[in-house]
Coordinates of C-alpha atoms and ligand atoms in Angstrom, one line a residue:
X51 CA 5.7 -125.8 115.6
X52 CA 8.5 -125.0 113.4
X53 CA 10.9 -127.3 111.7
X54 CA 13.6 -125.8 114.0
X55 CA 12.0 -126.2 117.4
X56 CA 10.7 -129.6 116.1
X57 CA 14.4 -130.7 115.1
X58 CA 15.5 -129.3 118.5
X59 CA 12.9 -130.9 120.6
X60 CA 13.4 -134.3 119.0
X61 CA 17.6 -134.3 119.8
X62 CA 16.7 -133.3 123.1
X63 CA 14.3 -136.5 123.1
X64 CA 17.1 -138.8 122.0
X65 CA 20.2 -136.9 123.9
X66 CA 21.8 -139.2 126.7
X67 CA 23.6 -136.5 128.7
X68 CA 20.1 -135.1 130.0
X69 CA 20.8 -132.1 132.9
X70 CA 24.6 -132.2 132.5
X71 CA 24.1 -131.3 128.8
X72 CA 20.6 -129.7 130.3
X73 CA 23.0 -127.2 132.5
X74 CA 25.8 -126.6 130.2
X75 CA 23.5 -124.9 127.3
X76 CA 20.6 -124.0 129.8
X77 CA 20.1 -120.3 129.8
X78 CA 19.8 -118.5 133.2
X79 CA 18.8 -115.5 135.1
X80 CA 18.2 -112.9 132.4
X81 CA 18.6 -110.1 134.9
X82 CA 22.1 -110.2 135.1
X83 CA 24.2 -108.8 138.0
X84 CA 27.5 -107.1 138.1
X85 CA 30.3 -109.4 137.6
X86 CA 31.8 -110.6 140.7
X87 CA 28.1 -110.2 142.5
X88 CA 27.5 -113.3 145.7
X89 CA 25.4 -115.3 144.5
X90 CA 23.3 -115.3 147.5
X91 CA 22.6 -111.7 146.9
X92 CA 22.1 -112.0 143.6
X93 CA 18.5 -110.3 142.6
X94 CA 15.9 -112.6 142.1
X95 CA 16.3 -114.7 138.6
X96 CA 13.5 -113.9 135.5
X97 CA 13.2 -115.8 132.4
X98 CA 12.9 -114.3 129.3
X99 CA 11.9 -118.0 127.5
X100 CA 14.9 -118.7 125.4
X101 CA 15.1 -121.0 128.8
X102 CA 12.6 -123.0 128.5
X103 CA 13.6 -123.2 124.8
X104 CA 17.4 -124.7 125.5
X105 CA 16.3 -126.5 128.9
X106 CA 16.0 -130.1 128.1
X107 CA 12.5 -131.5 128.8
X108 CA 11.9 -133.2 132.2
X109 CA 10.5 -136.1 131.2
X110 CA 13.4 -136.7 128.4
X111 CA 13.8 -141.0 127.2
X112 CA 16.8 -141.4 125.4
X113 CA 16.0 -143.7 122.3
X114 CA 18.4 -147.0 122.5
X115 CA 21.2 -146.7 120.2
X116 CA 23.6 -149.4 121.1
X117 CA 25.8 -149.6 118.2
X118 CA 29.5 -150.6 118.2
X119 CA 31.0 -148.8 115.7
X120 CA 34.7 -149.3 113.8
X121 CA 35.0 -146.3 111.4
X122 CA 39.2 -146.8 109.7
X123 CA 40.9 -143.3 108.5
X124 CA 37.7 -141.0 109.2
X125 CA 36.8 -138.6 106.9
X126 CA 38.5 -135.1 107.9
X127 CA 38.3 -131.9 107.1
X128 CA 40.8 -129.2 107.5
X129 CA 44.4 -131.1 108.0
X130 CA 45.3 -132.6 111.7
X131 CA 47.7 -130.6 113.3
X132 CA 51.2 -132.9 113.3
X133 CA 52.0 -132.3 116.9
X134 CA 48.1 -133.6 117.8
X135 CA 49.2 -137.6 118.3
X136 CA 47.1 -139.4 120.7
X137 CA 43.7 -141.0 121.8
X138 CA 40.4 -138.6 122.7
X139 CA 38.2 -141.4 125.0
X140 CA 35.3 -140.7 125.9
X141 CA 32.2 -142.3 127.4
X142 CA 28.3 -141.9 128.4
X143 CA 25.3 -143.7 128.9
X144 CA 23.6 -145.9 126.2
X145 CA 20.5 -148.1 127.8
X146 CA 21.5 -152.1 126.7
X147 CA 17.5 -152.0 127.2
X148 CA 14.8 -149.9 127.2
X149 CA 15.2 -148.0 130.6
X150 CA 12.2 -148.7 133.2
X151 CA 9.3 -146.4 133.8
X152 CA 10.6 -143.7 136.2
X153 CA 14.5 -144.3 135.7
X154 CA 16.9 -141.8 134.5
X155 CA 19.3 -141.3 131.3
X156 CA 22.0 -141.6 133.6
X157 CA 21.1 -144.8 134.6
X158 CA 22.4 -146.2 130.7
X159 CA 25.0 -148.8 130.2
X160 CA 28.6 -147.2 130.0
X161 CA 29.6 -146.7 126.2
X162 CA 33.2 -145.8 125.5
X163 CA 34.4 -144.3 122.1
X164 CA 38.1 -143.8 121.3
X165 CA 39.0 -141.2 118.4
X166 CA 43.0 -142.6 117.7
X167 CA 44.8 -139.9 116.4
X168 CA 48.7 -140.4 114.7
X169 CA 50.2 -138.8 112.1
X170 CA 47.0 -136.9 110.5
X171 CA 44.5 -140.2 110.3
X172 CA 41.6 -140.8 112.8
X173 CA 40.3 -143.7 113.2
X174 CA 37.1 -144.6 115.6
X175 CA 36.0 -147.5 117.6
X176 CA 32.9 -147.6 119.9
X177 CA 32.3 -151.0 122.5
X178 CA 30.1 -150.9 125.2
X179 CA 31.9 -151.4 128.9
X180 CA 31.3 -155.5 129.5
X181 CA 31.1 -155.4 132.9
X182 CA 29.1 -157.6 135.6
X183 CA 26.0 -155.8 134.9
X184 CA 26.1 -155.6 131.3
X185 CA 27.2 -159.5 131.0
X186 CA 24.2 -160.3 133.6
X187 CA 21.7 -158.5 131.5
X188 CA 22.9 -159.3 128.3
X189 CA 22.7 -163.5 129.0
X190 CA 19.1 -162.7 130.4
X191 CA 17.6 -160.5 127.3
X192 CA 16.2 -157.6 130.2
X193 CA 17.0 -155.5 132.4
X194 CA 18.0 -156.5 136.1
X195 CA 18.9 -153.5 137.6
X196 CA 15.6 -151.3 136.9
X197 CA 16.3 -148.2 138.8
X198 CA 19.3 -146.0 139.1
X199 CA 20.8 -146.7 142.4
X200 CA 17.9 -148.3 144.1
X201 CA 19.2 -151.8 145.1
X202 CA 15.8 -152.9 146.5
X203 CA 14.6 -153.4 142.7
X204 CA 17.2 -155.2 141.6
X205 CA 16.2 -158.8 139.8
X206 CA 17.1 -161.4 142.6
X207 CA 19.6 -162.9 140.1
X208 CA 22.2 -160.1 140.5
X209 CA 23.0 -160.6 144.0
X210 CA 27.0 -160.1 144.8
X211 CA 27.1 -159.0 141.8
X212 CA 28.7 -155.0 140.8
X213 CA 26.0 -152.4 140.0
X214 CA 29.0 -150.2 137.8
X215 CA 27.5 -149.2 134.5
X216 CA 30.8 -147.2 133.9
X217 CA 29.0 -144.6 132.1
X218 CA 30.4 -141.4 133.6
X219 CA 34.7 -140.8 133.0
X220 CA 37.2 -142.6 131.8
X221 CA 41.3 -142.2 132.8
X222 CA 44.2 -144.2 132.2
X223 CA 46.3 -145.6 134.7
X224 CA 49.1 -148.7 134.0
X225 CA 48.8 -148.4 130.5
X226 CA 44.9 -149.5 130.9
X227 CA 41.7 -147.6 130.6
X228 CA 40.0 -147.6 133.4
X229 CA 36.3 -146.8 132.9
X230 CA 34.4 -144.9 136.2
X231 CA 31.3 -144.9 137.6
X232 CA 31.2 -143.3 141.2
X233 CA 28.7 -145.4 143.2
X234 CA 31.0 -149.3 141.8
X235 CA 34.4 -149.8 141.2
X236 CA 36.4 -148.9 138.3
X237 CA 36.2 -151.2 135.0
X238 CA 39.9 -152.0 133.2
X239 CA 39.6 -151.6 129.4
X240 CA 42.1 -152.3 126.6
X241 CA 43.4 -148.7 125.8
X242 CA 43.2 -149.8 121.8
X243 CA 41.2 -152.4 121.3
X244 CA 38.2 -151.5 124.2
X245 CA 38.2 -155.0 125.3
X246 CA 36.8 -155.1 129.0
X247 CA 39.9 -156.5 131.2
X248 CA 38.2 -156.5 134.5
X249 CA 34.9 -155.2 135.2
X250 CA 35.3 -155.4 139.2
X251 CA 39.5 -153.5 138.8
X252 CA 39.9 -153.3 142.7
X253 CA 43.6 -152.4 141.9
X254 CA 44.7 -156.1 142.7
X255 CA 42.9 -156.2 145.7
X256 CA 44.1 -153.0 147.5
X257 CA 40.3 -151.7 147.4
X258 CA 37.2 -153.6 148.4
X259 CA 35.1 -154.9 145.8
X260 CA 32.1 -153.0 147.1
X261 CA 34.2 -150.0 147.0
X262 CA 32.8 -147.1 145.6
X263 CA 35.4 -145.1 143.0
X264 CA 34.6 -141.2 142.4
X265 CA 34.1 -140.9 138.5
X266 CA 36.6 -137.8 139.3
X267 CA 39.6 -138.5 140.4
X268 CA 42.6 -136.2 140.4
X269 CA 46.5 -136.8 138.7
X270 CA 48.6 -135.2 141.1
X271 CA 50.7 -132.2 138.7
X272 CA 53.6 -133.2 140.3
X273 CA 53.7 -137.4 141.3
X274 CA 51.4 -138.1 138.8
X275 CA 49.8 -140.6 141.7
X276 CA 45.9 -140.9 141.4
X277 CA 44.0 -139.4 144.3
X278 CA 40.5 -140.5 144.7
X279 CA 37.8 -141.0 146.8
X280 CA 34.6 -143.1 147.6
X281 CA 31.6 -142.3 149.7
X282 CA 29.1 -144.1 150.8
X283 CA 31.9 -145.9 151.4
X284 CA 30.1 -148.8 154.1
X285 CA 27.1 -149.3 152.4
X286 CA 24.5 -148.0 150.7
X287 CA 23.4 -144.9 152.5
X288 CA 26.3 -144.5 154.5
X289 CA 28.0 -141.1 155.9
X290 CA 31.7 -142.5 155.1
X291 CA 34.0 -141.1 152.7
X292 CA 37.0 -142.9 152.1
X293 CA 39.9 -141.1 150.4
X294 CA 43.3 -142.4 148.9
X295 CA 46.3 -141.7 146.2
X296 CA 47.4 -144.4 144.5
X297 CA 50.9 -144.7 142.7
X298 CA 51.5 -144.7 138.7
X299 CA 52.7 -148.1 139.4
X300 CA 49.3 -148.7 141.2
X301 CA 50.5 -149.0 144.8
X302 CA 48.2 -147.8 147.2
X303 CA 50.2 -145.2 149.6
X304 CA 47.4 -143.1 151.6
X305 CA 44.3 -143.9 153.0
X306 CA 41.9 -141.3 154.9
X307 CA 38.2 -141.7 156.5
X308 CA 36.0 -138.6 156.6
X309 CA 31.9 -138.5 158.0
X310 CA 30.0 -136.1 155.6
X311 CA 27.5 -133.5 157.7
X312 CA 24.6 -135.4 155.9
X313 CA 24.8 -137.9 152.4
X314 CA 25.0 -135.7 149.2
X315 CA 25.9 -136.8 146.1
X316 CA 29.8 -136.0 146.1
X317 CA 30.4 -135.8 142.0
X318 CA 33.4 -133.9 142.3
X319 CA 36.0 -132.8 144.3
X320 CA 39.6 -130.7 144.5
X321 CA 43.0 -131.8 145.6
X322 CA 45.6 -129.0 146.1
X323 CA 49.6 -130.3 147.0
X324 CA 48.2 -129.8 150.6
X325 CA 44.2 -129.7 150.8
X326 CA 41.4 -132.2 150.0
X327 CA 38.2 -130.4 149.3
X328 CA 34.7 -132.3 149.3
X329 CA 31.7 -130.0 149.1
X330 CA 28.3 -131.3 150.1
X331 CA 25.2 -130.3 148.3
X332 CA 21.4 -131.2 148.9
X333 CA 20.9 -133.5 146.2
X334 CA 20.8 -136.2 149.2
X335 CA 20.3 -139.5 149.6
X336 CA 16.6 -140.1 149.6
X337 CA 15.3 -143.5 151.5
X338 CA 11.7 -143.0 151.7
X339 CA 11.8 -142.1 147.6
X340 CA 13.8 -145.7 147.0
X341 CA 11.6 -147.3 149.1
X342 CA 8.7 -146.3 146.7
X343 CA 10.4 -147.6 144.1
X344 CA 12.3 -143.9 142.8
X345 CA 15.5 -143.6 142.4
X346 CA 18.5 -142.8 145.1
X347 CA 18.6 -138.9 145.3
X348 CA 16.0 -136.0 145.7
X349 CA 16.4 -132.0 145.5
X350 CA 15.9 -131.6 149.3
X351 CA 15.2 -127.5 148.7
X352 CA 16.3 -125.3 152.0
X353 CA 19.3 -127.5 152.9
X354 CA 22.3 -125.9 153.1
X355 CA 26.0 -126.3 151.6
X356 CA 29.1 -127.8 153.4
X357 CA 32.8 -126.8 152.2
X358 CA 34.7 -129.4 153.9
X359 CA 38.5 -129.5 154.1
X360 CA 41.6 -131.6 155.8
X361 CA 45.0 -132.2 154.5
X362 CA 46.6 -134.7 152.2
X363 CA 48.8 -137.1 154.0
X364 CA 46.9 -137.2 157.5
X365 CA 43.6 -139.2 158.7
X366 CA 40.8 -137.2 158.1
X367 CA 40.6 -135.8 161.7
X368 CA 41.5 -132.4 161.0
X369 CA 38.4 -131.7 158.8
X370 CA 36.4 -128.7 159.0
X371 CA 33.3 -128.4 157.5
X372 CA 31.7 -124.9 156.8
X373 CA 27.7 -124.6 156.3
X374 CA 26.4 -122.1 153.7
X375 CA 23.3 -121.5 151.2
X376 CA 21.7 -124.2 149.4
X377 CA 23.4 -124.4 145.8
X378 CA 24.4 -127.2 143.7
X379 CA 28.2 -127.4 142.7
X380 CA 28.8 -130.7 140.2
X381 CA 32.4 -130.2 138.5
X382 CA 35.1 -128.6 139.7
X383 CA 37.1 -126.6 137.1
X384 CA 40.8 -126.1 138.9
X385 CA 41.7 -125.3 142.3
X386 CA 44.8 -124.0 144.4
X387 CA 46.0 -122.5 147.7
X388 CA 48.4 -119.5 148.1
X389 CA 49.2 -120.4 151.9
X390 CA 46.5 -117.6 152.9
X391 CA 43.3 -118.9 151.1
X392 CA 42.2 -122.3 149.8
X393 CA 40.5 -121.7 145.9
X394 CA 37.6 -123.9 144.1
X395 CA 36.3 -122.9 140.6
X396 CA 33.0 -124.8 140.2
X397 CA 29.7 -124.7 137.8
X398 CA 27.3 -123.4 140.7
X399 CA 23.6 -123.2 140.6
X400 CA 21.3 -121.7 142.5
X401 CA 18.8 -124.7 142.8
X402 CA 18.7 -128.7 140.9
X403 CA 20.8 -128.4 137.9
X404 CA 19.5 -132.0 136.6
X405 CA 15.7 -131.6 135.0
X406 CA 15.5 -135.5 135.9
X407 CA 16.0 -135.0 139.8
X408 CA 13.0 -135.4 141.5
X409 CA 12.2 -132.0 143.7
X410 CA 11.7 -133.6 147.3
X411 CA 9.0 -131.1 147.8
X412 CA 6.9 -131.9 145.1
X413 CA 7.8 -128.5 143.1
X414 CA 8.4 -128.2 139.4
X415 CA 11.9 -128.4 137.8
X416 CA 13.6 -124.5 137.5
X417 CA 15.6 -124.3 134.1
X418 CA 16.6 -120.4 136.0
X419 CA 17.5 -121.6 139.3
X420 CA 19.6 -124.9 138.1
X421 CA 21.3 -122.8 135.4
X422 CA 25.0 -122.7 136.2
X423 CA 28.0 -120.0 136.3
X424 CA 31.8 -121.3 136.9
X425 CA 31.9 -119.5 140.4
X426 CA 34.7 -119.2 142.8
X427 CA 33.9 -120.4 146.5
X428 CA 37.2 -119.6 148.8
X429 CA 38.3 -120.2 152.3
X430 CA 40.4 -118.3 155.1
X431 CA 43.1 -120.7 156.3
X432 CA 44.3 -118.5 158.3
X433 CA 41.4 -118.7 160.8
X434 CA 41.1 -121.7 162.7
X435 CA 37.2 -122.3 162.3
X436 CA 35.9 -120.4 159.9
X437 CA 32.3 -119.7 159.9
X438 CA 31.9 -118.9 156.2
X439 CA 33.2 -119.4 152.9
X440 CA 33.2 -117.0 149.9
X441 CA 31.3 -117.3 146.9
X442 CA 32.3 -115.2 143.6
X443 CA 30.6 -115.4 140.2
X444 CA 33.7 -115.4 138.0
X445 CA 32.1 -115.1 134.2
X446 CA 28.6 -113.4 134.6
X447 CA 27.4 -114.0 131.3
X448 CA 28.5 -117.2 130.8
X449 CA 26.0 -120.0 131.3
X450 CA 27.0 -123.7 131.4
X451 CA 28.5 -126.9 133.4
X452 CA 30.9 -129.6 132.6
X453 CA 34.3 -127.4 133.1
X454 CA 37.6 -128.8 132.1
X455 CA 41.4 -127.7 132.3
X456 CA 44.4 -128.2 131.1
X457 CA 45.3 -131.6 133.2
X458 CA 48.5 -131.3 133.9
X459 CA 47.1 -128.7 136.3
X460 CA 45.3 -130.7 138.4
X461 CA 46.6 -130.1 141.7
X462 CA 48.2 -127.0 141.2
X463 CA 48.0 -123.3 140.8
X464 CA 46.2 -122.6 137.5
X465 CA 44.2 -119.6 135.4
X466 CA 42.6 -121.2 131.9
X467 CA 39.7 -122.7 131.7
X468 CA 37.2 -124.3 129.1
X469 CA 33.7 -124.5 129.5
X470 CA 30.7 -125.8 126.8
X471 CA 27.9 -123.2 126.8
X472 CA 25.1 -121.2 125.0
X473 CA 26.1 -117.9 123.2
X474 CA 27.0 -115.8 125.6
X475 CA 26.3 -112.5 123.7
X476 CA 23.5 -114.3 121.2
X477 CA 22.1 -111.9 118.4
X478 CA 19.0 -113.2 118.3
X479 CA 17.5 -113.7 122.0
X480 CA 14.2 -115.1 120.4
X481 CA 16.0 -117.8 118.5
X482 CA 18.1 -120.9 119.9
X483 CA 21.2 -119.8 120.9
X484 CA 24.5 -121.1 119.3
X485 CA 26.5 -123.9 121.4
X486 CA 29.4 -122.8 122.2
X487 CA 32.9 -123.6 123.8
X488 CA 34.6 -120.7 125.7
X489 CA 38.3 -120.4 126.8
X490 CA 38.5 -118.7 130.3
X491 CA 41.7 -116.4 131.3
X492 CA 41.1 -116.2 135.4
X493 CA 44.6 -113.9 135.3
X494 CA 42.9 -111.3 133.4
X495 CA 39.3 -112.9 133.6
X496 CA 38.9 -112.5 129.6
X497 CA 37.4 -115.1 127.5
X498 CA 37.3 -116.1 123.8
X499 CA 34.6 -118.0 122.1
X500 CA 34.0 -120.8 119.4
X501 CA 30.3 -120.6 118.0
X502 CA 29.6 -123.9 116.3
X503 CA 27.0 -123.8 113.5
X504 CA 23.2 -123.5 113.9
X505 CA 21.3 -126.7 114.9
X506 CA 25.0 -128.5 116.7
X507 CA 25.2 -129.2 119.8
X508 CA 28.3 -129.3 121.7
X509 CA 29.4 -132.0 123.9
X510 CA 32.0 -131.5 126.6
X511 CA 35.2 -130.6 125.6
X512 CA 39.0 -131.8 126.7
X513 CA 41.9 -130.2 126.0
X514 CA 45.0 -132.1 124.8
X515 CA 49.2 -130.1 124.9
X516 CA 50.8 -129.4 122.4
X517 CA 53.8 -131.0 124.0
X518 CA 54.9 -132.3 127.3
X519 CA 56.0 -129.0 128.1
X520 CA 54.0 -127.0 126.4
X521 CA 52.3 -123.5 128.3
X522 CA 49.3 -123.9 130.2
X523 CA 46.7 -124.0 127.9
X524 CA 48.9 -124.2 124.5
X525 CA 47.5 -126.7 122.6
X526 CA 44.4 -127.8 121.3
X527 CA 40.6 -128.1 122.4
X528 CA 38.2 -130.9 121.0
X529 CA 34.7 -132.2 121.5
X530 CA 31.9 -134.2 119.5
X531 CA 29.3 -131.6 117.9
X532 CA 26.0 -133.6 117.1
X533 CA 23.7 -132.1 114.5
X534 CA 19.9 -132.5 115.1
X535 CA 19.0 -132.0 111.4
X536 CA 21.2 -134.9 110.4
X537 CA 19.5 -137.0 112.8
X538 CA 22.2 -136.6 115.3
X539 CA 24.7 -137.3 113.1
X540 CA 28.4 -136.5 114.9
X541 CA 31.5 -134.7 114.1
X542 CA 34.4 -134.3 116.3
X543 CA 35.9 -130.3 116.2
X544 CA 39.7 -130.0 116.9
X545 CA 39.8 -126.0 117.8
X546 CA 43.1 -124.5 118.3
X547 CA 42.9 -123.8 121.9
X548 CA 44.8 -120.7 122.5
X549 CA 42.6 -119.3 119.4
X550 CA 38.6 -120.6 119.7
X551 CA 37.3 -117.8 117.8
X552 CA 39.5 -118.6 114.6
X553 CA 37.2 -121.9 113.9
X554 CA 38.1 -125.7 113.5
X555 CA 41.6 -126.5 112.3
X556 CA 40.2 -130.1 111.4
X557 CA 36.4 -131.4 111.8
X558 CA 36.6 -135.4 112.0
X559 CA 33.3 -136.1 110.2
X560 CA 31.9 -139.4 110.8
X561 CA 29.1 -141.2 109.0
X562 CA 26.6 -141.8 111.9
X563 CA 25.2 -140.6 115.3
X564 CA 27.7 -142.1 118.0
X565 CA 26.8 -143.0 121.5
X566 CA 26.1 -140.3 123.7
X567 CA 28.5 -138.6 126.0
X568 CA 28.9 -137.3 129.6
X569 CA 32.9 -137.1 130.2
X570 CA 36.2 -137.2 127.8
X571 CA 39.8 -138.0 128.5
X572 CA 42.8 -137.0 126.2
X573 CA 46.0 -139.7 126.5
X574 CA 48.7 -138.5 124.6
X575 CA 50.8 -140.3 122.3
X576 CA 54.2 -140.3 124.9
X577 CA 51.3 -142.0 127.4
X578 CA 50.2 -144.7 125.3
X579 CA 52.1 -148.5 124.9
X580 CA 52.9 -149.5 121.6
X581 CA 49.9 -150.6 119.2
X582 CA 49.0 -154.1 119.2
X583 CA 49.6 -155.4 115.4
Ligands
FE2_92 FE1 31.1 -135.6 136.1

């Protein structure tokens, strides 16, 4: 084995973002079909092995890393762009133990980094979220809640208590940081100092305690008011999703029940100015695999799709739910409507994106078929059940999950787009491909590309304005880059976003791996309170 597939191998060993990371640099169908082909016409997918290669191994263990880190006026390179003033969170899973024979990396307590950014100097913090869970295990030296989303494990001791590891998102709302996990509650964090506030927020009592919190939730473009959603919203297992918008000031001012077609995981979802989208895929709910002591969700393969929709502001009751083919849609990119046709960008794949998912059927994990392309899936609003919605691949070529926007676009009309993937036009097809971030143009579908340097890895990236009013997509684009060969040692790249291919205006270098990192969140400067001394 060579010293570069060793290096490679052993970050994939010790990366915490597992599929999601898996997807976004896992190569795909080599045979490639004309750009705006359905994918469920698409011709059936070959591998050339640079898949295998990039995929990240199935039976992947994270190594514990658990350091809290304070790093004062980082090290940088390049010179910070004066009108970049503000603080990149982000957060992922870091086991507080050594996780369980069976569980998954997603199943690590939540670890939340902030890079602080004013006037040139970056300083980084790292704490881990202290929440119910993490307090619990930390008193008792072990783990008590052994398997990712199987309550019938847990250690008798952690009855009543909150499941959240608060490993997936972070957002903030009422000048706190509210740390997300979608199957708990939120937890409220200290927006500079990381201090965990609350590790049960319920949004002073407006939402149950047992009430699930999707690690996605939208900023309305226009209100600014939070719209979110739980499901599984009565109980483990349950076919209720519970949807609501919640003020800037935290009021709660709309509430709406929905019944899924069957329990998915819901990751993700869209909010136009008029339409909820929730979009059903068969990564279901698996009882009999919990009952044997697995984890909550299977690959259930032959199970179709459902596009549901209803409109913001009534009770659910006017959902419609249209069936198609089995694919799995995590993130959603943007979304809008034009009065004629309701739009979702999403990372599709044809089959499992996560390596780690158990295949109900016993089948082996299929880097090709979970590989992922930003597709468009649309609806006819103009029909009053429609029997089918549309699916479009919108960048053939380019591989990779964890989309992002510009977020002040949330809920309305939009056309850029970032995405973290591997080289799209590599030279080399028999070595490891560069990791990549490209900037998507859906008005005239053309794309630019950042290549970072051989051996990094590239985690998700967030975009942060210029200004307040700034264009869509002005501004600049950053991300952690983690270097196998310095034993995952981590800078963060600060790209100019309207020019990727021109290289990093600043690289934030910091001394040391960091904790690893599934979502990030950009609050700028005219967001945040005043400093504490
Ligand atoms: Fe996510």
């Amino acid at each position: 084995m060579s010293e570069e597939i060793q290096a490679d191998n052993q970050f994939d060993r010790r990366s915490f973002m597992g599929g999601a990371l898996g997807a976004a640099a896992g190569i795909g169908a080599a045979g490639l079909a004309a750009p705006g082909t359905v994918l469920a016409q698409a011709a059936a997918p070959t591998t050339t092995g640079i898949e295998a290669r990039y995929a990240p191994p199935a039976a992947a263990k994270p190594q514990l890393f658990r350091a809290e880190l304070d790093v004062r006026d980082c090290e940088v390179e390049g010179k910070i762009p004066a009108d970049l003033n503000g603080n990149f969170y982000r957060t992922g899973p870091d086991a507080q133990y050594p996780l369980a024979p069976g569980n998954i990396p997603f199943d690590g307590e939540g670890h939340v980094s902030l890079f602080s950014i004013a006037n040139g100097r970056v300083d980084f913090k790292s704490r881990f979220v202290r929440n119910e869970r993490y307090v619990a295990q930390d008193k008792a030296g072990k783990i008590l809640f052994p398997m990712y989303r199987n309550p019938l494990l847990n250690d008798p001791s952690v009855r009543g208590l909150s499941r959240g590891t608060h490993n997936t998102h972070i957002i903030n709302h009422r000048n706190m940081l509210l740390a997300l996990k979608e199957d708990s509650p939120p937890a409220a964090m200290d927006l500079w100092t990381l201090e965990t506030l609350d590790g049960v927020y319920t949004f002073d009592g407006q939402l149950p305690r047992t009430q699930p919190f999707t690690a996605h939730p939208k900023v309305d473009s226009e209100s600014g008011n939070l719209v979110a959603f739980g499901y599984e919203a009565k109980g483990h297992g349950s076919d209720d999703v519970n949807v609501y918008e919640i003020t800037p000031q935290g009021k709660k001012v709309w509430d709406a029940w929905v019944k899924v077609p069957y329990v998915g995981m819901l990751h993700d979802f869209a909010v136009t100015q008029k339409y909820v989208v929730l979009y059903v895929i068969p990564l279901a709910f698996d009882d009999a695999q919990m009952k044997r002591g697995g984890i909550h969700w299977s690959w259930y393969s032959g199970q179709p799709t459902y596009f549901g929709f209803f409109r913001r502001g009534g009770d659910g009751s006017d959902v419609k739910w249209i069936k198609g083919p089995e694919r799995s849609a995590t993130h959603v990119m943007g979304c809008f409507d034009d009065g004629k046709k309701l739009y979702v960008d999403v990372e599709m794949s044809l089959s499992n994106p996560f390596p780690f998912m158990p295949m109900r059927d016993g089948s082996k994990w299929d880097p090709v078929r979970g590989a992922s392309r930003i597709t468009r899936l649309s609806v006819d609003l103009s029909q009053k059940t429609p029997k089918e919605y549309g699916i479009e691949t919108l960048y053939q070529n380019f591989l990779g999950a964890l989309p992002r926007q510009d977020d002040r676009y949330n809920t309305v009309p939009y056309k850029i787009g970032f995405l973290p993937c591997p080289d799209p036009d590599p030279k080399d097809p028999a070595k490891r491909p560069s990791s990549c971030y490209a900037r998507m143009d859906h008005s005239t579908r053309k794309t630019q590309v950042y290549r970072a340097p051989d051996g990094a890895t590239l985690a998700e990236a967030c975009f942060a304005p210029r200004s307040k009013t700034a264009p869509e997509g002005s501004g600049y684009l950053m991300g952690v880059a983690s270097y196998a060969r310095e034993n995952g040692r981590c800078d963060l790249v600060i790209l100019d976003a309207e020019h990727l291919d021109q290289g990093p205006v600043a690289t934030v270098k910091l001394p040391t791996r960091v904790a690893g990192q599934i979502h990030g969140w950009w609050v700028p400067s005219w967001q945040l309170p005043p400093k504490k001394a």
